[in-house]
PDB file of C-alpha atoms in Angstrom:
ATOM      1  CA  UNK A   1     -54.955 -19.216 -25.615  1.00 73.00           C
ATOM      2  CA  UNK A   2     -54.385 -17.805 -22.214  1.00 75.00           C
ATOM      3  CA  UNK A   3     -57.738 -19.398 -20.608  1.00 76.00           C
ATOM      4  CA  UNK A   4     -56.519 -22.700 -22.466  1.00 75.00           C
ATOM      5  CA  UNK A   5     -52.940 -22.683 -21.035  1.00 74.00           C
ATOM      6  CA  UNK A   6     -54.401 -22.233 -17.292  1.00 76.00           C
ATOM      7  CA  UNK A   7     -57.099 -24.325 -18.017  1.00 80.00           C
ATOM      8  CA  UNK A   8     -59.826 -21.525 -16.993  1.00 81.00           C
ATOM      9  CA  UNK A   9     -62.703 -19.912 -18.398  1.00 86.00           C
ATOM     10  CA  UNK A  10     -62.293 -16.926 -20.898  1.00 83.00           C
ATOM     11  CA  UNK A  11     -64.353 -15.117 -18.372  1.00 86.00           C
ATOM     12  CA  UNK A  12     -61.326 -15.428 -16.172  1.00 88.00           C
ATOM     13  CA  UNK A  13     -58.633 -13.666 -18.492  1.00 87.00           C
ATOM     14  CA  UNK A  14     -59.182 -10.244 -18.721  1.00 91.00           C
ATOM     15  CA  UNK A  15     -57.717  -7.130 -19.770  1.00 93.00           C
ATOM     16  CA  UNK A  16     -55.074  -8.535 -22.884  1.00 89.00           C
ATOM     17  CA  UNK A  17     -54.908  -5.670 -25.118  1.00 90.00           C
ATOM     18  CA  UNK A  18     -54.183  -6.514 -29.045  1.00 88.00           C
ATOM     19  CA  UNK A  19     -52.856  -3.640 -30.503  1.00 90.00           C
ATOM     20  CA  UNK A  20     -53.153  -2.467 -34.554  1.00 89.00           C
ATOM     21  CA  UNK A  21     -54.942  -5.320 -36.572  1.00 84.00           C
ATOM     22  CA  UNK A  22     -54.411  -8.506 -36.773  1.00 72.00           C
ATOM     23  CA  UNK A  23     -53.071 -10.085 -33.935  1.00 66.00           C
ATOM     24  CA  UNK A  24     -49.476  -7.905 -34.477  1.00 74.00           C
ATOM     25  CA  UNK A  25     -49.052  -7.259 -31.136  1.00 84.00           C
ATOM     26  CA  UNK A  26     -51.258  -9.266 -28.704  1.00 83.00           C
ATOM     27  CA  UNK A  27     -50.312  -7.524 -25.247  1.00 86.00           C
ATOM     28  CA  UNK A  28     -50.575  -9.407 -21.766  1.00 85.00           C
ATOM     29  CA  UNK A  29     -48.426  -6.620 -19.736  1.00 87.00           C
ATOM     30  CA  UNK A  30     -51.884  -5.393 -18.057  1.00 90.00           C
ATOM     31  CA  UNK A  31     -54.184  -8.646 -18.298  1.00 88.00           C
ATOM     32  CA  UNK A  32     -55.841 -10.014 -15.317  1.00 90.00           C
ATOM     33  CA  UNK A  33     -56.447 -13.993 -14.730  1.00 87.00           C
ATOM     34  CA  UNK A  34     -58.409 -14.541 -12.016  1.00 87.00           C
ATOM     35  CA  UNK A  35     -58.381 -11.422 -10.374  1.00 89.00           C
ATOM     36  CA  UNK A  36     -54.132 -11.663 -10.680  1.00 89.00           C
ATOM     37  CA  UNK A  37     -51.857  -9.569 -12.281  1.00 89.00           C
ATOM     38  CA  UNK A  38     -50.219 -11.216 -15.249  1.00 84.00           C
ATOM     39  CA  UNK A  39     -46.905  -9.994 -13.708  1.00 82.00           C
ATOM     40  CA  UNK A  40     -47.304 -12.201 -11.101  1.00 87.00           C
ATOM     41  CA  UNK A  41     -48.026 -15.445 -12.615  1.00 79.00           C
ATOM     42  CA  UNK A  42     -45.094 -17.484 -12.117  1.00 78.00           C
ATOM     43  CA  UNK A  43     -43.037 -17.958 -15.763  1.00 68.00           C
ATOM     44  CA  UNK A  44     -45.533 -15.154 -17.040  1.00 66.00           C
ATOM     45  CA  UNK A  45     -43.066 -13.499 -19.423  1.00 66.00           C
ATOM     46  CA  UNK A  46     -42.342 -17.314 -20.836  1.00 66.00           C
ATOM     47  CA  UNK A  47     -45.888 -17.276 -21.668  1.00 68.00           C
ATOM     48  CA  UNK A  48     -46.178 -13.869 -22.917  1.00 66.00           C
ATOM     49  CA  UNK A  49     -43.795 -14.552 -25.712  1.00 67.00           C
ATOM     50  CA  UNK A  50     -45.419 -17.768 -26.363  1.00 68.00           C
ATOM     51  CA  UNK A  51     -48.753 -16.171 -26.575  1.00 70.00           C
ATOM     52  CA  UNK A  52     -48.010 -13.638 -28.911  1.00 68.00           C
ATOM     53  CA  UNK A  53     -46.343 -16.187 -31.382  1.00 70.00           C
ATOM     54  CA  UNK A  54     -49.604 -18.327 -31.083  1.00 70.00           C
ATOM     55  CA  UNK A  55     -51.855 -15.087 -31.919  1.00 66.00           C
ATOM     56  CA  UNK A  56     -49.666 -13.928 -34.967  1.00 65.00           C
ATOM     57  CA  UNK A  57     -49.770 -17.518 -36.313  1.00 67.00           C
ATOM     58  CA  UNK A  58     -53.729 -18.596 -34.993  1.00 61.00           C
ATOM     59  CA  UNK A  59     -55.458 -18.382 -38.486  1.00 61.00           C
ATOM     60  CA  UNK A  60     -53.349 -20.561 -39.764  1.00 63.00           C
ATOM     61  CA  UNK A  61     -53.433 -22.934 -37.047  1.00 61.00           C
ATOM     62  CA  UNK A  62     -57.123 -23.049 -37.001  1.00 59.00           C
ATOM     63  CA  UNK A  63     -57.123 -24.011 -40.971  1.00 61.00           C
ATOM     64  CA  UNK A  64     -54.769 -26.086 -40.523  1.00 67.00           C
ATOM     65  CA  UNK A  65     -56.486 -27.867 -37.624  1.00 65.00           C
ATOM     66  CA  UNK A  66     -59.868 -27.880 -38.859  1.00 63.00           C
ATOM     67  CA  UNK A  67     -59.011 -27.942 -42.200  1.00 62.00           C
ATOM     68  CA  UNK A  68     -61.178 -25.225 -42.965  1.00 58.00           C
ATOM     69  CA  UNK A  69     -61.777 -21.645 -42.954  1.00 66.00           C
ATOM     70  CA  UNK A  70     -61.149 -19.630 -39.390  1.00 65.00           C
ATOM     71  CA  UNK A  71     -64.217 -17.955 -40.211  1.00 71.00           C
ATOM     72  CA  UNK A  72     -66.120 -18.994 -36.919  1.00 75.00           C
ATOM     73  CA  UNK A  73     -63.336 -18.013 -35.126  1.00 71.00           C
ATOM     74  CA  UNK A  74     -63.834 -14.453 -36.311  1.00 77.00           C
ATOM     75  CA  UNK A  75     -67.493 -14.678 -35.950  1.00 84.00           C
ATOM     76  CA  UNK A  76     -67.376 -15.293 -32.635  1.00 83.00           C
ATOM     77  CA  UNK A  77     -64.933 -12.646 -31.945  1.00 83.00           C
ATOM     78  CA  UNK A  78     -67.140 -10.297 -33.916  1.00 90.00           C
ATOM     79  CA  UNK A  79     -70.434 -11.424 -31.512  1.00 93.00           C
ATOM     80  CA  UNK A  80     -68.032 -10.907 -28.536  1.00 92.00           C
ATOM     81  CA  UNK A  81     -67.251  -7.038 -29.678  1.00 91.00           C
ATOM     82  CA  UNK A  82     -71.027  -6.543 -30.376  1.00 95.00           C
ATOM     83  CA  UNK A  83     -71.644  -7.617 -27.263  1.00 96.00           C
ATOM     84  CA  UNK A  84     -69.439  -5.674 -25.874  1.00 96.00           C
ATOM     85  CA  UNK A  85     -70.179  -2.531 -27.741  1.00 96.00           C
ATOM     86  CA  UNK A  86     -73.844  -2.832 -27.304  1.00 96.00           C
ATOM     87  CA  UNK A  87     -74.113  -4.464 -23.382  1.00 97.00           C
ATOM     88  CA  UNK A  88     -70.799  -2.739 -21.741  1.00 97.00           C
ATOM     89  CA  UNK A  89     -67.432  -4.552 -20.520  1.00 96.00           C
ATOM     90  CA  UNK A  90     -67.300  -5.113 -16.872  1.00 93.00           C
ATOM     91  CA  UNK A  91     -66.381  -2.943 -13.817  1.00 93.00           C
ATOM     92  CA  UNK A  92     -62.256  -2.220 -14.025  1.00 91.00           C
ATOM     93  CA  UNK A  93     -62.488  -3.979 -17.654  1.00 94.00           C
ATOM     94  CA  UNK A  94     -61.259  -2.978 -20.813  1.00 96.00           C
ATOM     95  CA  UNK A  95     -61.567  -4.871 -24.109  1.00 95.00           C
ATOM     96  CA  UNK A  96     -59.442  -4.191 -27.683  1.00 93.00           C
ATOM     97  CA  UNK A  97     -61.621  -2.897 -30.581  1.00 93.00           C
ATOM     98  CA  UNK A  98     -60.618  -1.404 -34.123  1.00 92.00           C
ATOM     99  CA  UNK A  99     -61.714   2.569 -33.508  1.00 94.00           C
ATOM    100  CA  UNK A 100     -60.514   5.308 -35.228  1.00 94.00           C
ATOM    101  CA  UNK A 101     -57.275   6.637 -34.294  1.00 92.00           C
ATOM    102  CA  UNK A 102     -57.654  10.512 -34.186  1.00 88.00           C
ATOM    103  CA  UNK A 103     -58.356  10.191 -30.179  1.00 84.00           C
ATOM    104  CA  UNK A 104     -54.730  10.967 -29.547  1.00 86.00           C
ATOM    105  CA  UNK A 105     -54.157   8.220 -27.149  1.00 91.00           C
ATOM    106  CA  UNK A 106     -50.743   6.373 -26.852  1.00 94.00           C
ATOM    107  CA  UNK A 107     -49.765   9.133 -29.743  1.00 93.00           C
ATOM    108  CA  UNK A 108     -50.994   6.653 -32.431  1.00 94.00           C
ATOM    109  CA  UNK A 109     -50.828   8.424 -35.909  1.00 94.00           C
ATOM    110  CA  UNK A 110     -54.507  10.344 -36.816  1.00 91.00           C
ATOM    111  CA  UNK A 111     -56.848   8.423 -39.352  1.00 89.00           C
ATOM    112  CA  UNK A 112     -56.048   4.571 -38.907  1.00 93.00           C
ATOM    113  CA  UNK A 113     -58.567   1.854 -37.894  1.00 93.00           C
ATOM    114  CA  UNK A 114     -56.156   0.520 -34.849  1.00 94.00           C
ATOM    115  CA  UNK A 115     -56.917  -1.669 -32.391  1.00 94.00           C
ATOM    116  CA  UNK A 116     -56.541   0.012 -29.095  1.00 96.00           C
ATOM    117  CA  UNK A 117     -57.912  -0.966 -25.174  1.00 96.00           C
ATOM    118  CA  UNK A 118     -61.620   0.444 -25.111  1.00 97.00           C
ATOM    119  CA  UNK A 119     -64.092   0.640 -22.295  1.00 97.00           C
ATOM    120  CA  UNK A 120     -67.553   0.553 -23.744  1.00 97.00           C
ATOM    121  CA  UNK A 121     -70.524   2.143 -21.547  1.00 97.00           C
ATOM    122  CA  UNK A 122     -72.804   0.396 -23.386  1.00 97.00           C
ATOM    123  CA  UNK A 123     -75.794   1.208 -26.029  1.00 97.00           C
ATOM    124  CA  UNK A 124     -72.818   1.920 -28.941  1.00 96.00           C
ATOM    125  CA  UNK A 125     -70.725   4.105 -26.425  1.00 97.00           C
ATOM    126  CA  UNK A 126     -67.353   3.799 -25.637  1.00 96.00           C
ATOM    127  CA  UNK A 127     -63.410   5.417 -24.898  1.00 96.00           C
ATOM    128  CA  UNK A 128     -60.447   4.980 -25.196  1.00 96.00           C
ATOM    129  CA  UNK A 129     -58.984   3.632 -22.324  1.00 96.00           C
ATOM    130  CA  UNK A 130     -55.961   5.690 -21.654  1.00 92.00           C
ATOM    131  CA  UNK A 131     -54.330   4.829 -18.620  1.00 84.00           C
ATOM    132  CA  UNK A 132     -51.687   1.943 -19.541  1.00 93.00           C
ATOM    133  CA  UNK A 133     -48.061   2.442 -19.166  1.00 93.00           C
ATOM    134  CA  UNK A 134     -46.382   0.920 -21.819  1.00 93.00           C
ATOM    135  CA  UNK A 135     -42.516  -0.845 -21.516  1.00 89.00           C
ATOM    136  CA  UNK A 136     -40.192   0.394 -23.962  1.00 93.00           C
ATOM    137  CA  UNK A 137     -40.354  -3.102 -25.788  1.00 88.00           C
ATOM    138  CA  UNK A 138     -44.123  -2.698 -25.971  1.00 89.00           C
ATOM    139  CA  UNK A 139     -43.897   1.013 -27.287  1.00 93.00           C
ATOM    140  CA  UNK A 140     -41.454   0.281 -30.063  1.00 93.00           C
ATOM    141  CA  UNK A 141     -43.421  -2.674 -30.930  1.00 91.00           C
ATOM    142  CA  UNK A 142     -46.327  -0.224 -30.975  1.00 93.00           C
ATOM    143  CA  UNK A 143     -44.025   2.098 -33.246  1.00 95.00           C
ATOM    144  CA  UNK A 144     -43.457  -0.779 -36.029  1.00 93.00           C
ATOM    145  CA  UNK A 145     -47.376  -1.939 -35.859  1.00 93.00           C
ATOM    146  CA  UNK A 146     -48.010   1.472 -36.685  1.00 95.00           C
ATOM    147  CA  UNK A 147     -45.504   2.385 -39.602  1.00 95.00           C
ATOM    148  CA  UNK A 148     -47.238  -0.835 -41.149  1.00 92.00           C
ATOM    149  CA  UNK A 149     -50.184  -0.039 -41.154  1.00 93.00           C
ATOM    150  CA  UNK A 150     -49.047   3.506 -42.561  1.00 95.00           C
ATOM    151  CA  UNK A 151     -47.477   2.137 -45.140  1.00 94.00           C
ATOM    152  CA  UNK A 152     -51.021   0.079 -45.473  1.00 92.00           C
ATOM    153  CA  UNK A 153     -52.893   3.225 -45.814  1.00 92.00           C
ATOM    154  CA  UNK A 154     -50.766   5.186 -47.820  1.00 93.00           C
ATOM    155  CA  UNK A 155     -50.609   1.809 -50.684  1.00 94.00           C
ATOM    156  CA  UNK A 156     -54.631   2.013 -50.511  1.00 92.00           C
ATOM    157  CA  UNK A 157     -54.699   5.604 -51.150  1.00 92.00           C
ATOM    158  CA  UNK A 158     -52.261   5.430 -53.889  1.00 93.00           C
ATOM    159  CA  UNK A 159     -54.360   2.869 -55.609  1.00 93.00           C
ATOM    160  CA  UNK A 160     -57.220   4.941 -55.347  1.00 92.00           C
ATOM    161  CA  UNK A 161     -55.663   7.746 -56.719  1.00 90.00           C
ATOM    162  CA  UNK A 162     -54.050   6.074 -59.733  1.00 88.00           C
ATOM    163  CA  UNK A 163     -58.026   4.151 -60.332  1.00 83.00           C
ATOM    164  CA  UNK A 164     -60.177   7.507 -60.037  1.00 77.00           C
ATOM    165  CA  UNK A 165     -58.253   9.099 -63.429  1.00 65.00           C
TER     166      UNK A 165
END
């Protein structure tokens, strides 16, 4: 969406974290176009609201478009995270990915699949990218991700539970 807006490659948008699953909280605070802070791109915090309302709502719009599933969409993403994983992100790069959460990183709550910014070395290897400062909006935002997908896990394992007897 960003690459579209500026009319650029996606090879010139970097950095854009997505945090949880989902597309719940698509994060531009520390991306990179062209090179360029995001915070300096003029109207940038325009954008970044408009972004994240076009990531929370982009499955639908691609069915809706195409009148059909988004599943090339997501199969390109999941190429794009194997490639990743497997090849390496680029020097000063980090990319989102679903890991496990028990790294203790932005104090996300232990045993969640979240979606958190990742530098991967390559060959299957990769960590947590810990270095981003996050606004108060962002960390709240963050918070309520989180108690969702809580409440997400805690549903499944009640199910489980109430099935195994």
């Amino acid at each position: 969406q960003i690459a579209h807006h500026f009319v650029l490659s996606v090879n010139d948008v970097r950095n854009v974290v997505v945090w949880g699953c989902h597309a719940k909280f698509p994060d531009v605070d520390h991306a990179v176009i062209k090179g360029k802070p995001f915070s300096e791109i003029p109207g940038g915090n325009r954008l970044n609201d408009l972004f994240r309302k076009e990531m929370q709502t982009r499955g639908a719009s691609i069915v809706k478009a195409r009148k059909a599933s988004s599943a090339m969409s997501t199969a390109r993403a999941i190429v794009d995270h194997l490639k990743d994983l497997h090849l390496g992100t680029r020097v000063g790069e980090f990319v989102s990915m679903g890991v496990w959460s028990d790294h203790g990183a932005y104090s996300i709550a232990d045993s969640l699949v979240f979606s958190v910014p990742v530098v991967c070395q390559g060959g299957g290897k990769y960590h947590v990218y810990k270095g981003l400062s996050l606004s108060v909006a962002s960390q709240e935002k963050l918070r309520q991700v989180e108690a969702e997908m809580l409440a997400d896990r805690d549903l499944a394992r009640q199910c489980i539970v109430s099935n195994a007897g």
